[in-house]
Short mmCIF file of C-alpha atoms in Angstrom, two decimals:
data_model
loop_
_atom_site.label_atom_id
_atom_site.label_comp_id
_atom_site.label_asym_id
_atom_site.label_seq_id
_atom_site.Cartn_x
_atom_site.Cartn_y
_atom_site.Cartn_z
CA MET K 209 -22.09 31.13 0.70
CA ARG K 210 -20.93 28.43 -1.71
CA PHE K 211 -18.05 26.70 0.13
CA THR K 212 -16.95 26.15 3.70
CA ILE K 213 -13.39 24.91 4.14
CA ILE K 214 -12.40 23.67 7.60
CA THR K 215 -8.84 23.30 8.88
CA PRO K 216 -8.14 21.78 12.31
CA THR K 217 -4.62 22.41 13.55
CA TYR K 218 -2.25 21.90 16.43
CA ASN K 219 1.45 22.81 16.30
CA GLN K 220 1.76 22.79 12.52
CA ALA K 221 3.68 26.04 12.11
CA ALA K 222 6.04 24.35 9.66
CA PHE K 223 3.23 23.57 7.21
CA ILE K 224 0.12 25.67 7.82
CA ALA K 225 1.14 28.61 5.62
CA ASP K 226 1.12 26.27 2.60
CA THR K 227 -2.38 25.14 3.56
CA ILE K 228 -3.76 28.64 4.03
CA GLU K 229 -2.23 30.02 0.84
CA SER K 230 -3.60 27.14 -1.20
CA VAL K 231 -7.09 28.16 -0.02
CA LEU K 232 -6.75 31.93 -0.33
CA ASN K 233 -5.21 31.62 -3.80
CA GLN K 234 -8.25 29.85 -5.23
CA ARG K 235 -9.72 31.60 -8.27
CA PHE K 236 -13.21 30.80 -6.96
CA LYS K 237 -13.74 33.40 -4.21
CA ASP K 238 -17.11 32.59 -2.63
CA PHE K 239 -16.06 30.68 0.48
CA GLU K 240 -15.49 30.95 4.20
CA TYR K 241 -12.39 29.46 5.77
CA LEU K 242 -12.72 28.17 9.34
CA ILE K 243 -9.48 27.40 11.19
CA PHE K 244 -9.65 25.71 14.60
CA ASP K 245 -6.44 25.79 16.61
CA SER K 246 -6.19 23.74 19.82
CA GLU K 247 -3.95 26.41 21.41
CA SER K 248 -0.76 25.68 19.48
CA ASP K 249 2.44 26.92 21.12
CA ASP K 250 4.85 26.65 18.16
CA GLY K 251 4.09 29.87 16.31
CA THR K 252 0.98 28.64 14.51
CA GLU K 253 -1.11 31.42 16.06
CA GLU K 254 1.14 34.17 14.74
CA ILE K 255 1.05 32.71 11.24
CA VAL K 256 -2.74 32.36 11.16
CA ARG K 257 -3.29 35.82 12.67
CA SER K 258 -1.16 37.39 9.94
CA TYR K 259 -3.45 35.91 7.27
CA GLU K 260 -6.61 36.62 9.26
CA GLN K 261 -5.77 40.33 9.31
CA LYS K 262 -5.55 40.37 5.52
CA ASP K 263 -8.59 38.30 4.56
CA PRO K 264 -12.04 38.55 6.22
CA ARG K 265 -13.03 35.11 4.89
CA ILE K 266 -10.82 33.54 7.57
CA ILE K 267 -12.52 32.78 10.88
CA TYR K 268 -9.89 31.75 13.41
CA VAL K 269 -10.99 29.95 16.58
CA ARG K 270 -8.26 29.32 19.11
CA GLU K 271 -9.45 27.08 21.94
CA LYS K 272 -8.78 23.64 23.33
CA ASP K 273 -10.55 20.75 21.71
CA SER K 274 -10.85 17.07 22.61
CA GLY K 275 -9.27 15.88 19.38
CA GLN K 276 -9.27 16.37 15.63
CA ALA K 277 -12.82 15.09 15.14
CA ASN K 278 -14.08 17.51 17.79
CA ALA K 279 -12.37 20.45 16.07
CA ILE K 280 -13.81 19.49 12.67
CA ASN K 281 -17.28 19.08 14.17
CA LYS K 282 -17.11 22.64 15.47
CA GLY K 283 -16.56 23.72 11.89
CA LEU K 284 -19.32 21.50 10.53
CA ARG K 285 -21.76 23.02 13.02
CA MET K 286 -20.70 26.57 12.05
CA ALA K 287 -20.54 25.94 8.30
CA LYS K 288 -22.65 28.29 6.16
CA GLY K 289 -21.45 26.95 2.83
CA GLU K 290 -23.56 24.81 0.54
CA ILE K 291 -20.51 22.61 -0.07
CA VAL K 292 -18.09 21.50 2.64
CA CYS K 293 -14.62 20.02 2.89
CA TRP K 294 -11.85 19.85 5.45
CA LEU K 295 -8.21 20.41 4.73
CA ASN K 296 -5.73 19.39 7.40
CA SER K 297 -2.99 21.84 8.29
CA ASP K 298 -0.20 19.83 6.68
CA ASP K 299 -2.06 19.31 3.38
CA PHE K 300 -2.91 21.77 0.61
CA PHE K 301 -4.99 22.16 -2.53
CA TYR K 302 -3.26 21.00 -5.71
CA ASN K 303 -3.76 24.21 -7.70
CA ARG K 304 -5.80 27.41 -7.91
CA ASN K 305 -8.67 25.84 -9.88
CA VAL K 306 -9.89 23.22 -7.39
CA LEU K 307 -12.96 25.05 -6.06
CA THR K 308 -13.87 26.24 -9.57
CA HIS K 309 -13.85 22.68 -10.86
CA VAL K 310 -15.80 21.27 -7.90
CA ASP K 311 -18.42 24.03 -8.15
CA ARG K 312 -18.86 23.32 -11.87
CA ILE K 313 -19.51 19.61 -11.21
CA PHE K 314 -22.09 20.22 -8.49
CA ARG K 315 -23.94 22.72 -10.72
CA ALA K 316 -23.94 20.37 -13.70
CA LYS K 317 -24.92 17.26 -11.72
CA GLU K 318 -27.60 18.29 -9.24
CA ASP K 319 -28.24 14.74 -8.04
CA VAL K 320 -24.63 14.31 -6.89
CA GLY K 321 -24.03 14.63 -3.15
CA VAL K 322 -20.29 13.96 -3.03
CA VAL K 323 -17.46 14.87 -5.41
CA VAL K 324 -14.15 13.04 -5.02
CA GLY K 325 -10.93 14.05 -6.72
CA ASP K 326 -7.56 12.41 -7.18
CA ALA K 327 -4.64 13.34 -4.93
CA TRP K 328 -0.90 13.38 -4.71
CA TYR K 329 1.16 12.28 -1.73
CA CYS K 330 4.20 14.37 -0.92
CA ASP K 331 6.99 14.38 1.67
CA LYS K 332 7.71 17.08 4.24
CA GLU K 333 9.48 19.19 1.61
CA LYS K 334 6.49 19.05 -0.78
CA ASN K 335 8.19 16.67 -3.20
CA LEU K 336 5.42 14.71 -4.95
CA THR K 337 5.85 11.00 -4.30
CA GLU K 338 2.74 9.06 -5.39
CA TYR K 339 -0.42 9.70 -7.40
CA ASN K 340 -3.72 8.33 -6.11
CA GLU K 341 -6.75 7.87 -8.34
CA SER K 342 -10.01 8.85 -6.72
CA ASP K 343 -11.93 5.61 -7.22
CA ARG K 344 -9.04 3.12 -7.54
CA LYS K 345 -11.33 1.43 -10.12
CA VAL K 346 -13.29 -0.43 -7.44
CA PRO K 347 -17.02 -0.53 -6.56
CA ASP K 348 -18.21 1.92 -3.88
CA TRP K 349 -18.86 -0.90 -1.38
CA VAL K 350 -15.11 -1.51 -1.12
CA LEU K 351 -14.78 1.73 0.89
CA GLY K 352 -16.36 -0.09 3.82
CA ARG K 353 -13.31 -2.38 3.99
CA TRP K 354 -10.49 -0.43 2.29
CA TYR K 355 -10.10 3.31 2.95
CA TYR K 356 -8.86 4.15 -0.53
CA ILE K 357 -9.94 7.78 -0.86
CA VAL K 358 -7.68 10.68 0.11
CA GLN K 359 -9.76 12.79 2.49
CA PRO K 360 -8.76 16.37 1.49
CA SER K 361 -9.93 15.64 -2.08
CA VAL K 362 -13.53 15.02 -0.95
CA PHE K 363 -16.27 17.69 -1.15
CA TRP K 364 -19.90 17.16 -0.15
CA LYS K 365 -23.19 19.01 0.07
CA ASN K 366 -23.75 20.46 3.52
CA MET K 367 -26.19 17.94 4.99
CA GLY K 368 -25.48 18.49 8.68
CA ARG K 369 -23.46 15.30 9.07
CA LEU K 370 -21.04 15.10 12.01
CA LEU K 371 -18.04 12.92 12.83
CA ASP K 372 -18.06 10.27 15.55
CA GLU K 373 -15.77 11.81 18.17
CA SER K 374 -15.28 8.48 19.95
CA TYR K 375 -12.85 7.57 17.15
CA HIS K 376 -9.34 9.03 17.07
CA TYR K 377 -7.91 7.39 13.93
CA ALA K 378 -10.90 6.10 11.93
CA PHE K 379 -13.46 8.89 12.32
CA ASP K 380 -13.03 10.01 8.70
CA TRP K 381 -13.34 6.45 7.40
CA LYS K 382 -16.60 5.94 9.29
CA PHE K 383 -17.89 9.34 8.15
CA PHE K 384 -17.25 8.80 4.45
CA ALA K 385 -18.25 5.12 4.35
CA ALA K 386 -21.69 6.12 5.67
CA MET K 387 -21.94 9.14 3.36
CA PHE K 388 -20.94 7.17 0.27
CA GLY K 389 -23.60 4.62 1.12
CA ASP K 390 -26.32 7.30 1.25
CA GLU K 391 -25.35 9.76 -1.49
CA LYS K 392 -24.55 9.67 -5.17
CA VAL K 393 -20.79 9.96 -5.58
CA TYR K 394 -18.99 11.49 -8.56
CA TYR K 395 -15.30 10.72 -9.14
CA SER K 396 -13.75 13.56 -11.11
CA HIS K 397 -10.34 12.00 -11.87
CA LYS K 398 -8.76 15.44 -11.40
CA PRO K 399 -6.13 16.10 -8.68
CA TYR K 400 -7.61 18.28 -5.92
CA SER K 401 -5.17 17.99 -3.04
CA VAL K 402 -1.65 17.14 -1.95
CA TYR K 403 -1.44 15.00 1.18
CA ARG K 404 1.76 15.07 3.23
CA MET K 405 2.73 11.53 4.17
CA TYR K 406 5.40 11.19 6.84
CA GLU K 407 6.06 9.20 10.01
CA ASP K 408 4.85 11.89 12.40
CA ASN K 409 1.41 12.36 10.91
CA LYS K 410 -1.52 10.32 12.12
CA THR K 411 -1.78 8.10 9.04
CA GLY K 412 1.92 7.33 9.29
CA GLN K 413 1.47 6.16 12.86
CA ASP K 414 0.17 2.70 12.01
CA ASN K 415 -0.06 1.29 15.51
CA ALA K 416 -2.15 -1.11 17.54
CA LYS K 417 -4.53 1.66 18.65
CA ARG K 418 -5.33 2.49 15.05
CA ARG K 419 -5.74 -1.18 14.19
CA TYR K 420 -8.13 -1.62 17.11
CA GLU K 421 -10.26 1.25 15.81
CA ILE K 422 -10.37 -0.35 12.37
CA TYR K 423 -11.53 -3.62 13.93
CA ARG K 424 -14.12 -1.70 15.96
CA LEU K 425 -15.38 0.07 12.84
CA MET K 426 -15.63 -3.18 10.87
CA LYS K 427 -17.54 -4.77 13.73
CA GLU K 428 -19.87 -1.79 13.97
CA ARG K 429 -20.54 -1.73 10.22
CA ASP K 430 -21.15 -5.50 10.22
CA ASP K 431 -20.55 -5.83 6.47
CA SER K 432 -18.55 -9.03 6.64
CA ARG K 433 -17.86 -11.37 9.54
CA ALA K 434 -14.74 -12.71 7.81
CA ASN K 435 -13.34 -9.20 7.35
CA THR K 436 -14.10 -8.31 10.97
CA VAL K 437 -12.37 -11.44 12.25
CA TRP K 438 -9.31 -10.71 10.13
CA CYS K 439 -9.14 -7.12 11.38
CA TYR K 440 -9.28 -8.37 14.96
CA PHE K 441 -6.45 -10.80 14.25
CA VAL K 442 -4.36 -8.02 12.71
CA TYR K 443 -4.97 -5.83 15.77
CA ARG K 444 -3.81 -8.62 18.09
CA VAL K 445 -0.63 -9.13 16.06
CA TYR K 446 0.09 -5.39 16.15
CA ASP K 447 -0.55 -5.30 19.89
CA ALA K 448 1.78 -8.24 20.52
CA ALA K 449 4.44 -6.78 18.22
CA GLU K 450 4.49 -3.51 20.15
CA LYS K 451 4.53 -5.18 23.55
CA LYS K 452 7.37 -7.52 22.55
CA ASN K 453 9.21 -4.99 20.34
CA LYS K 454 8.89 -7.17 17.24
CA PRO K 455 8.32 -4.76 14.33
CA GLN K 456 8.90 -7.60 11.86
CA TRP K 457 5.60 -9.11 12.99
CA LYS K 458 3.80 -6.03 11.69
CA LYS K 459 5.55 -6.28 8.35
CA GLY K 460 4.61 -9.95 8.12
CA ILE K 461 0.93 -9.43 8.86
CA ASP K 462 0.80 -6.44 6.49
CA PHE K 463 2.15 -8.65 3.72
CA CYS K 464 -0.47 -11.29 4.51
CA THR K 465 -3.19 -8.64 4.47
CA ARG K 466 -2.18 -7.43 1.01
CA VAL K 467 -2.18 -10.99 -0.33
CA LEU K 468 -5.54 -11.77 1.25
CA PHE K 469 -6.94 -8.50 -0.09
CA HIS K 470 -6.22 -9.53 -3.68
CA VAL K 471 -7.09 -13.19 -3.26
CA SER K 472 -10.47 -12.34 -1.70
CA GLY K 473 -11.41 -9.89 -4.44
CA LYS K 474 -11.02 -6.94 -2.02
CA ARG K 475 -13.56 -8.46 0.38
CA ILE K 476 -11.05 -8.81 3.23
CA ALA K 477 -8.92 -5.78 3.90
CA GLY K 478 -9.22 -3.44 6.90
CA PHE K 479 -6.62 -0.84 5.98
#
């Protein structure tokens, strides 16, 4: 088995057909597709079952999980593919050639452990809104302080790595920051995925809980005391803003963060 693609889902009936079709329509056919559904009640099950009946490469697991990281870890433990990725149920592959291109890179560059592609953001209606380069033209160490990659455009050799399920928002950041530190990374500069960006998705929910996890991750990684202190300060501002209903405080500290990010040469970030 060459690829394992993992999709965690919960109540994404409006989007999951796009995700599934983008996988099944790949020209490269040697893959398994693991879908983990935390007992959705919005019609997701019926949609997935209809595809499962048509394609034996789909393995559908419908059971409660303790969060997105837990669902993905189930897939990582089951994965038979030599190469792994996860594709959330509101995202989709950019075109039919993604797996073909990724496979070609891994075969040509045997020392590479991770392949990262570019990505598009889109809105709920799939209108493309912003293009994101895979490496943002920064050194790899910057990933420890600025989460610049777009997760569904990342593929890696199946090395048995698992996510830290104690994180709700920053588990992918922690996972990839560690992986990029250990493996040789290849940036393809080809678009691999389209990432839906909207207020209801987890990334769009930039709240104090997420900012606390970022601070916690920076403290755990211990790359920079200055960066960790700044992330703690940002968390406290977010927490105060939510308690006092002062959204302008968040906008103000976000502006300061962007300025500090550039002034510090990307050494202080935490976003």
